[in-house]
Short mmCIF file of C-alpha atoms in Angstrom, two decimals:
data_model
loop_
_atom_site.label_atom_id
_atom_site.label_comp_id
_atom_site.label_asym_id
_atom_site.label_seq_id
_atom_site.Cartn_x
_atom_site.Cartn_y
_atom_site.Cartn_z
CA MET A 15 63.68 42.54 11.76
CA THR A 16 62.83 44.47 8.64
CA ASP A 17 63.99 41.87 6.32
CA HIS A 18 60.94 41.23 3.93
CA VAL A 19 58.71 43.63 5.90
CA ARG A 20 56.48 45.49 3.37
CA LEU A 21 54.11 47.41 5.98
CA ILE A 22 54.41 48.19 9.52
CA ALA A 23 51.28 48.63 11.63
CA PHE A 24 50.85 50.35 14.92
CA ASP A 25 48.51 50.66 17.75
CA LEU A 26 47.87 54.19 18.69
CA ASP A 27 47.20 54.94 22.47
CA ASP A 28 50.49 54.36 24.51
CA THR A 29 52.29 53.16 21.31
CA LEU A 30 52.35 56.25 19.03
CA ALA A 31 51.04 58.64 21.55
CA PRO A 32 50.26 58.88 25.31
CA SER A 33 46.54 57.65 25.86
CA LYS A 34 44.02 60.03 24.45
CA SER A 35 46.92 62.67 23.99
CA PRO A 36 48.70 64.44 20.98
CA MET A 37 51.63 62.40 19.38
CA PRO A 38 54.76 64.01 20.37
CA ALA A 39 57.09 65.84 17.73
CA ARG A 40 59.74 63.28 17.86
CA MET A 41 57.21 60.40 17.14
CA GLY A 42 55.64 62.53 14.41
CA ALA A 43 58.97 63.02 12.60
CA ALA A 44 59.92 59.38 12.96
CA LEU A 45 56.78 58.19 11.51
CA ALA A 46 56.89 60.67 8.66
CA ALA A 47 60.38 59.35 7.94
CA LEU A 48 59.18 55.91 7.83
CA LEU A 49 56.33 56.45 5.41
CA ASP A 50 59.04 57.60 2.89
CA SER A 51 60.23 53.90 2.98
CA VAL A 52 57.20 51.64 3.62
CA PRO A 53 53.54 51.81 3.96
CA VAL A 54 52.16 52.38 7.54
CA CYS A 55 48.81 51.40 9.02
CA ILE A 56 47.47 52.73 12.36
CA ILE A 57 44.82 50.66 13.91
CA SER A 58 42.88 51.33 17.26
CA GLY A 59 39.60 51.07 18.92
CA GLY A 60 39.22 54.97 18.67
CA HIS A 61 37.17 56.69 15.96
CA PHE A 62 38.59 58.72 13.26
CA GLY A 63 38.42 61.80 15.31
CA GLN A 64 40.80 60.53 17.67
CA PHE A 65 43.32 59.57 14.71
CA ARG A 66 43.05 63.17 13.35
CA ASP A 67 43.33 65.07 16.80
CA GLN A 68 46.16 62.79 18.10
CA VAL A 69 48.25 61.87 14.97
CA LEU A 70 47.26 63.59 11.67
CA THR A 71 47.50 67.04 13.09
CA HIS A 72 50.84 66.30 14.72
CA LEU A 73 52.76 65.08 11.52
CA PRO A 74 55.33 67.45 10.13
CA ALA A 75 54.06 69.88 7.81
CA GLY A 76 54.48 68.96 4.19
CA VAL A 77 54.33 65.16 4.64
CA GLU A 78 54.10 63.80 1.03
CA GLN A 79 53.48 60.19 1.68
CA LEU A 80 49.89 60.35 3.17
CA ALA A 81 48.76 57.94 0.40
CA ARG A 82 51.01 55.28 2.17
CA LEU A 83 49.05 55.60 5.47
CA HIS A 84 46.36 53.24 6.20
CA LEU A 85 43.80 54.25 8.97
CA MET A 86 41.80 51.66 10.57
CA PRO A 87 39.50 53.18 13.38
CA THR A 88 37.38 50.97 15.60
CA CYS A 89 39.66 47.88 15.16
CA GLY A 90 39.38 47.75 11.34
CA THR A 91 35.59 48.16 11.03
CA ARG A 92 36.32 51.27 9.25
CA TYR A 93 39.01 51.91 6.71
CA LEU A 94 40.18 55.20 5.31
CA LEU A 95 42.88 56.18 2.69
CA HIS A 96 44.24 59.70 1.63
CA ASP A 97 43.21 60.29 -2.06
CA GLY A 98 45.61 63.29 -2.32
CA GLN A 99 43.02 65.75 -1.09
CA GLU A 100 41.38 64.42 1.75
CA TRP A 101 40.67 61.25 3.80
CA THR A 102 38.20 59.07 2.18
CA GLN A 103 36.27 56.08 3.65
CA VAL A 104 36.79 52.77 1.61
CA TYR A 105 34.42 50.84 3.85
CA ALA A 106 32.42 50.65 7.22
CA HIS A 107 30.82 47.88 8.81
CA ASP A 108 28.31 49.62 11.27
CA LEU A 109 26.27 47.96 13.76
CA THR A 110 22.47 48.12 13.20
CA GLU A 111 20.24 50.53 14.99
CA ALA A 112 18.87 47.60 17.08
CA GLU A 113 22.46 46.29 17.89
CA ARG A 114 23.66 49.76 18.94
CA ASP A 115 20.51 50.07 21.29
CA SER A 116 21.00 46.77 22.87
CA ALA A 117 24.68 47.48 23.54
CA LEU A 118 24.22 50.78 25.05
CA ALA A 119 21.45 49.44 27.37
CA ALA A 120 23.53 46.47 28.36
CA VAL A 121 26.73 48.27 29.18
CA GLU A 122 24.91 51.09 31.15
CA PHE A 123 22.85 48.41 33.10
CA GLU A 124 25.77 46.36 34.05
CA ALA A 125 28.21 49.32 34.92
CA ARG A 126 25.41 50.80 37.23
CA ARG A 127 24.77 47.24 38.76
CA LEU A 128 28.45 46.70 39.44
CA GLY A 129 28.91 50.28 40.84
CA LEU A 130 31.09 51.34 38.06
CA TRP A 131 28.98 54.18 36.89
CA GLU A 132 31.03 57.20 37.96
CA ALA A 133 29.21 60.38 38.81
CA GLU A 134 32.06 62.83 38.00
CA THR A 135 33.51 62.14 34.70
CA TRP A 136 35.44 64.01 32.06
CA GLY A 137 33.17 63.84 29.05
CA ASP A 138 30.70 61.22 27.94
CA ILE A 139 30.84 57.75 29.50
CA LEU A 140 29.10 56.09 26.41
CA GLU A 141 29.85 56.77 22.89
CA ASP A 142 28.15 55.54 19.70
CA ARG A 143 30.96 55.14 16.94
CA GLY A 144 28.81 53.50 14.25
CA SER A 145 30.68 50.21 14.20
CA GLN A 146 31.32 50.36 17.78
CA ILE A 147 29.89 51.14 21.10
CA THR A 148 32.50 52.28 23.80
CA PHE A 149 32.09 52.63 27.48
CA SER A 150 34.79 54.87 29.09
CA ALA A 151 34.39 54.76 32.93
CA LEU A 152 35.73 58.20 33.40
CA GLY A 153 34.74 59.89 30.05
CA GLN A 154 36.61 60.13 26.91
CA GLN A 155 38.59 63.10 28.10
CA ALA A 156 39.80 61.81 31.41
CA PRO A 157 43.43 62.63 32.26
CA LEU A 158 45.88 59.98 32.04
CA GLU A 159 46.76 59.81 35.76
CA ALA A 160 43.03 59.50 36.71
CA LYS A 161 42.82 56.54 34.24
CA LYS A 162 45.62 54.68 35.58
CA ALA A 163 44.29 54.97 39.21
CA TRP A 164 40.82 53.94 38.35
CA ASP A 165 41.48 50.23 37.72
CA PRO A 166 45.19 49.42 38.11
CA THR A 167 44.58 45.46 38.33
CA GLY A 168 42.10 45.40 35.46
CA GLU A 169 39.67 43.71 37.64
CA LYS A 170 36.78 46.43 37.28
CA LYS A 171 37.15 46.28 33.37
CA THR A 172 37.09 42.49 33.26
CA ALA A 173 34.06 42.06 35.49
CA LEU A 174 32.38 44.56 33.45
CA ARG A 175 33.42 42.97 30.06
CA ASP A 176 32.09 39.63 31.38
CA ALA A 177 28.87 40.83 32.44
CA VAL A 178 28.15 42.72 29.40
CA ALA A 179 29.25 39.64 27.12
CA THR A 180 26.73 37.49 28.86
CA ARG A 181 23.96 40.02 28.13
CA LEU A 182 25.05 40.34 24.37
CA PRO A 183 25.94 36.93 23.08
CA ASP A 184 25.77 37.76 19.55
CA LEU A 185 27.97 40.76 19.62
CA GLU A 186 31.91 41.06 20.56
CA VAL A 187 32.61 42.48 23.94
CA ARG A 188 36.18 43.41 24.71
CA SER A 189 38.47 45.35 26.90
CA GLY A 190 39.62 48.39 25.19
CA GLY A 191 41.80 51.09 26.94
CA SER A 192 42.81 51.48 30.50
CA THR A 193 39.07 52.38 31.55
CA SER A 194 37.09 51.25 28.52
CA VAL A 195 35.24 48.42 27.04
CA ASP A 196 34.14 48.08 23.30
CA ILE A 197 31.40 46.37 21.63
CA THR A 198 31.34 45.48 17.92
CA ARG A 199 30.02 42.73 15.60
CA ALA A 200 31.14 39.28 16.68
CA GLY A 201 34.68 38.27 15.65
CA VAL A 202 35.87 41.89 15.37
CA ASP A 203 39.35 42.61 16.99
CA LYS A 204 42.56 43.78 15.61
CA ALA A 205 43.13 40.45 14.11
CA TYR A 206 40.09 41.13 12.10
CA GLY A 207 41.38 44.41 11.08
CA MET A 208 44.81 43.12 10.21
CA THR A 209 43.15 40.46 8.00
CA ARG A 210 41.08 43.01 6.29
CA LEU A 211 44.18 44.99 5.64
CA SER A 212 45.82 42.25 3.97
CA GLU A 213 42.77 41.62 1.73
CA GLN A 214 42.64 45.42 0.88
CA THR A 215 46.42 45.83 0.19
CA GLY A 216 47.33 42.55 -1.19
CA ILE A 217 50.25 42.39 1.34
CA GLU A 218 50.48 39.08 3.02
CA LEU A 219 50.27 39.03 6.80
CA ALA A 220 53.63 37.29 6.86
CA ASP A 221 55.13 40.36 5.21
CA MET A 222 53.95 42.82 8.06
CA LEU A 223 55.04 43.80 11.50
CA PHE A 224 52.73 44.87 14.21
CA VAL A 225 53.93 47.11 16.95
CA GLY A 226 51.91 47.72 20.12
CA ASP A 227 51.98 48.16 23.91
CA ARG A 228 49.37 45.50 24.79
CA LEU A 229 50.63 42.30 23.17
CA ASP A 230 50.51 40.35 26.44
CA GLU A 231 47.76 37.60 26.68
CA GLY A 232 44.45 39.46 27.62
CA GLY A 233 45.66 42.69 26.06
CA ASN A 234 43.93 44.51 23.32
CA ASP A 235 46.88 43.72 20.76
CA TYR A 236 46.95 40.25 21.90
CA PRO A 237 44.55 38.93 18.90
CA VAL A 238 47.44 39.80 16.49
CA VAL A 239 49.72 37.54 18.33
CA ARG A 240 47.12 34.66 17.82
CA LEU A 241 46.96 35.51 14.06
CA GLY A 242 50.63 34.51 13.89
CA MET A 243 52.02 37.76 12.50
CA ALA A 244 55.43 39.10 13.43
CA THR A 245 54.95 41.60 16.27
CA HIS A 246 57.18 43.97 18.52
CA ALA A 247 56.11 44.83 22.09
CA VAL A 248 56.76 48.44 23.27
CA GLY A 249 56.25 50.00 26.75
CA ASP A 250 55.44 53.42 25.61
CA TRP A 251 55.83 55.97 22.74
CA GLN A 252 59.37 56.73 23.47
CA GLU A 253 60.22 53.02 22.86
CA THR A 254 58.23 53.05 19.55
CA ALA A 255 60.08 56.32 18.35
CA THR A 256 63.46 54.72 19.01
CA LEU A 257 62.25 51.43 17.22
CA VAL A 258 61.10 53.44 14.15
CA GLU A 259 64.27 55.53 13.99
CA ARG A 260 66.28 52.30 13.98
CA ILE A 261 64.09 50.87 11.30
CA VAL A 262 64.45 54.04 9.28
CA ALA A 263 68.24 54.03 9.69
CA SER A 264 68.54 50.50 8.59
CA LEU A 265 66.35 50.81 5.63
CA ALA A 266 68.63 53.83 4.64
CA VAL A 267 71.56 51.65 4.57
CA ALA A 268 69.94 48.85 2.92
CA ARG A 269 69.10 51.41 0.00
CA ALA A 270 72.60 52.84 -0.04
#
């Protein structure tokens, strides 16, 4: 699997960590060991603060290979690298003020019309991430069990996505996490992010591996499958940790 792989990219929620939760210590150790061997990218619809809170603060102390870690919040509409001192933004493709206002109004209108605007939530329902507007039905800090119970079949989220997309024909509206809908510029998804990563790093898509939990058709990782790059599906962070540990061991044998 790792033959000729020059970079490994990961989804965040339910791939490196439970949804909106800290990355477990085992996964952090595995990720740090992988960075010793190959560059790593993390790409997600979340904003940089989620990357920091869920992943960066849970890497083992003294990780020396942060320069090999590529961060792509909001599906690659933002790109950050570590300069040895701090995380610096390479680019950001933000929505215009008019686009953000239209997106916020459309998603709130349709959520209320469809009866999906919940009265009791954990945090804000709407979030302006600059390059992305995100609707989270139960709020950004909703517990995992509540999120799983809200829309187990995905019907609510699909109905909202379709309704908002009709109102915003010039923007991209897609399903995000288990209770979220994301709005960005047209054509922006994880395939967009991976293509931009290839341009920024000079590493061909054919030399990358993508690991995610929603590679099924309709899942938010599926655009990467359509892109034609190598992928590996996981069910949760434990499967990812096992995979990464196996890759690290394989690379160690290859170097010996």
